[in-house]
Amino acid sequence: MEKTESAGGVESLTILGTGPAGLTAAIYSARANLKPLCVEGVQPGGQLTITSEVENYPGFAEPVMGPDLMTAFRKQAERFGTRFFQGNVAQADLSKRPFRLLMDDGREILTQALIISTGASAKWIGIPSEQRLMGKGVSACATCDGFFFRNLDVVVVGGGDTALEEATFLTRFAKSVTVVHRRDQFRASKAMQDRAFKNPKIKFVWNSVVDEILGEKAVTSVRLKNVLTQDLQELKAEGVFVAIGHQPNTALFRNQLNCDETGYLITQKGSTYTNIPGVFAAGDVADHVYRQAVTAAGTGCMAALDAERFLESGE
Ligand code: NAP
């Protein structure tokens, strides 16, 4: 079977997203001569483009900047013939093949196979200082950035499993960790709560939200507001970890593909197959557990191999 772009403007394989999952899928499928079309989406390069140094991506003895790592992924994908397409998909019709993607500027892509690697986006508090100090003390990933807060005071915002897991993890580095939660009860599992309550480095501020993150060039403190009394207090902190959940970028597909209750795509065990033959999912869009660049890249590779076998089978 001809593996390259099919006749009549129908792509063999289209990949949505250019984070570690999408670009790894592109590298593998381009090397398999599928000439993939990779749609860049709203945040080219994905979540790593908003982190600073990456120290845990295997193969780099020295830290690498997140945006530089993604540029290298992209160049590698280009070298084997990946074609990049700038734009956002507004509608997807997966009811029959070729699948049809309609871009928000009216362009259309028809494709025999589709890899969805649109990622997940961290939810943010939504105050301007949070955006201004992003990567300068504000982070949404303790695993990525915790190491930079050795012997410093940090705040974790949220009351779910992620917040308490990140708070516990951060105690390995930080001098103190203060969990700020908007209610007086956590929604995290009991085991996670017990572990956090027992940790002498973790303090708790209840019924409070972050009103402002303060600091000129980097975070120096946070202003907290008690939601019951409206009282304000300032707390010294060099780091603010926002852990109020992630949102998988699956809005386009929720009525066509099987998703869990929070919207993550469900894949068949041990593969990247979704419930629609020819549609594959890779990376954070289908993973709320690991959420690492290296695991996303791993599932991107799996998706490319699954798509290649699917196209070869001529199903
Ligand atoms: P989550 O369970 O949705 O919790 C989000 C937390 O952030 C809640 O406590 C919520 O407060 C708070 N929050 C939401 N929006 C906020 C805002 N605008 N301002 C201040 N606080 C806000 O999210 P998650 O902790 O990321 O967990 C997601 C899923 O992954 C869950 O099913 C969780 O069990 C799972 N998970 C499991 C593990 C594990 O088992 N090791 C680890 C991490 C995550 P309220 O409580 O008031 O709503």
mmCIF file of N, CA, C and O in Angstrom, residues 21 114-118 257 265-267 271-274 279-286 299-300 302-303 306:
data_model
loop_
_atom_site.group_PDB
_atom_site.id
_atom_site.type_symbol
_atom_site.label_atom_id
_atom_site.label_comp_id
_atom_site.label_asym_id
_atom_site.label_seq_id
_atom_site.Cartn_x
_atom_site.Cartn_y
_atom_site.Cartn_z
ATOM 1 N N ALA A 21 4.428 14.356 22.575
ATOM 2 C CA ALA A 21 3.703 13.216 21.992
ATOM 3 C C ALA A 21 3.549 13.401 20.483
ATOM 4 O O ALA A 21 3.894 12.514 19.699
ATOM 5 N N LEU A 114 -5.653 9.463 12.128
ATOM 6 C CA LEU A 114 -5.502 10.670 12.933
ATOM 7 C C LEU A 114 -4.890 10.310 14.288
ATOM 8 O O LEU A 114 -5.352 9.369 14.941
ATOM 9 N N ILE A 115 -3.858 11.052 14.656
ATOM 10 C CA ILE A 115 -3.312 10.910 16.011
ATOM 11 C C ILE A 115 -3.668 12.188 16.772
ATOM 12 O O ILE A 115 -3.305 13.292 16.347
ATOM 13 N N ILE A 116 -4.380 12.026 17.875
ATOM 14 C CA ILE A 116 -4.756 13.190 18.687
ATOM 15 C C ILE A 116 -3.761 13.299 19.833
ATOM 16 O O ILE A 116 -3.659 12.412 20.682
ATOM 17 N N SER A 117 -3.009 14.376 19.811
ATOM 18 C CA SER A 117 -2.036 14.614 20.898
ATOM 19 C C SER A 117 -2.120 16.099 21.254
ATOM 20 O O SER A 117 -1.145 16.831 21.206
ATOM 21 N N THR A 118 -3.350 16.481 21.577
ATOM 22 C CA THR A 118 -3.642 17.898 21.849
ATOM 23 C C THR A 118 -3.357 18.278 23.303
ATOM 24 O O THR A 118 -3.560 19.434 23.691
ATOM 25 N N LEU A 257 -15.645 10.377 20.698
ATOM 26 C CA LEU A 257 -14.690 9.400 21.229
ATOM 27 C C LEU A 257 -14.996 9.131 22.699
ATOM 28 O O LEU A 257 -15.482 10.018 23.405
ATOM 29 N N LEU A 265 -9.263 11.207 26.942
ATOM 30 C CA LEU A 265 -9.594 10.166 25.969
ATOM 31 C C LEU A 265 -9.229 8.806 26.544
ATOM 32 O O LEU A 265 -8.202 8.657 27.230
ATOM 33 N N ILE A 266 -10.062 7.831 26.254
ATOM 34 C CA ILE A 266 -9.812 6.466 26.741
ATOM 35 C C ILE A 266 -9.228 5.655 25.584
ATOM 36 O O ILE A 266 -9.802 5.617 24.490
ATOM 37 N N THR A 267 -8.081 5.050 25.845
ATOM 38 C CA THR A 267 -7.459 4.190 24.827
ATOM 39 C C THR A 267 -7.569 2.740 25.263
ATOM 40 O O THR A 267 -7.704 2.450 26.457
ATOM 41 N N SER A 271 -2.354 0.074 24.173
ATOM 42 C CA SER A 271 -2.221 0.618 22.819
ATOM 43 C C SER A 271 -2.690 2.071 22.832
ATOM 44 O O SER A 271 -3.075 2.596 23.874
ATOM 45 N N THR A 272 -2.665 2.680 21.666
ATOM 46 C CA THR A 272 -3.158 4.050 21.573
ATOM 47 C C THR A 272 -4.465 4.116 20.784
ATOM 48 O O THR A 272 -4.912 5.189 20.409
ATOM 49 N N TYR A 273 -5.068 2.942 20.504
ATOM 50 C CA TYR A 273 -6.337 2.899 19.779
ATOM 51 C C TYR A 273 -7.451 3.522 20.607
ATOM 52 O O TYR A 273 -7.594 3.221 21.782
ATOM 53 N N THR A 274 -8.232 4.384 19.979
ATOM 54 C CA THR A 274 -9.456 4.875 20.615
ATOM 55 C C THR A 274 -10.601 3.950 20.178
ATOM 56 O O THR A 274 -10.354 2.923 19.532
ATOM 57 N N VAL A 279 -8.266 6.274 14.604
ATOM 58 C CA VAL A 279 -8.033 7.445 15.468
ATOM 59 C C VAL A 279 -7.268 6.980 16.708
ATOM 60 O O VAL A 279 -7.699 6.045 17.398
ATOM 61 N N PHE A 280 -6.133 7.609 16.934
ATOM 62 C CA PHE A 280 -5.232 7.204 18.017
ATOM 63 C C PHE A 280 -5.021 8.399 18.955
ATOM 64 O O PHE A 280 -5.142 9.552 18.528
ATOM 65 N N ALA A 281 -4.702 8.083 20.208
ATOM 66 C CA ALA A 281 -4.492 9.179 21.169
ATOM 67 C C ALA A 281 -3.155 8.970 21.866
ATOM 68 O O ALA A 281 -2.808 7.843 22.236
ATOM 69 N N ALA A 282 -2.414 10.056 22.038
ATOM 70 C CA ALA A 282 -1.095 9.959 22.669
ATOM 71 C C ALA A 282 -0.838 11.172 23.551
ATOM 72 O O ALA A 282 -1.305 12.276 23.269
ATOM 73 N N GLY A 283 -0.109 10.937 24.619
ATOM 74 C CA GLY A 283 0.298 12.037 25.491
ATOM 75 C C GLY A 283 -0.752 12.378 26.530
ATOM 76 O O GLY A 283 -1.659 11.586 26.834
ATOM 77 N N ASP A 284 -0.650 13.590 27.061
ATOM 78 C CA ASP A 284 -1.476 13.989 28.206
ATOM 79 C C ASP A 284 -2.975 13.999 27.909
ATOM 80 O O ASP A 284 -3.777 13.966 28.841
ATOM 81 N N VAL A 285 -3.333 14.038 26.643
ATOM 82 C CA VAL A 285 -4.758 14.050 26.296
ATOM 83 C C VAL A 285 -5.444 12.751 26.748
ATOM 84 O O VAL A 285 -6.654 12.703 26.929
ATOM 85 N N ALA A 286 -4.616 11.719 26.956
ATOM 86 C CA ALA A 286 -5.161 10.424 27.381
ATOM 87 C C ALA A 286 -4.482 9.948 28.667
ATOM 88 O O ALA A 286 -4.511 8.757 28.974
ATOM 89 N N THR A 299 4.263 7.451 24.332
ATOM 90 C CA THR A 299 2.968 7.099 23.731
ATOM 91 C C THR A 299 2.853 7.684 22.322
ATOM 92 O O THR A 299 2.135 7.144 21.482
ATOM 93 N N GLY A 300 3.586 8.766 22.045
ATOM 94 C CA GLY A 300 3.626 9.302 20.676
ATOM 95 C C GLY A 300 4.244 8.276 19.733
ATOM 96 O O GLY A 300 3.758 8.050 18.617
ATOM 97 N N MET A 302 4.258 5.043 20.244
ATOM 98 C CA MET A 302 3.278 3.945 20.129
ATOM 99 C C MET A 302 2.188 4.300 19.112
ATOM 100 O O MET A 302 1.791 3.466 18.296
ATOM 101 N N ALA A 303 1.725 5.543 19.169
ATOM 102 C CA ALA A 303 0.643 5.960 18.260
ATOM 103 C C ALA A 303 1.102 5.894 16.809
ATOM 104 O O ALA A 303 0.349 5.472 15.922
ATOM 105 N N ASP A 306 1.158 2.282 15.858
ATOM 106 C CA ASP A 306 -0.222 1.793 15.710
ATOM 107 C C ASP A 306 -0.830 2.311 14.409
ATOM 108 O O ASP A 306 -1.490 1.567 13.683
#
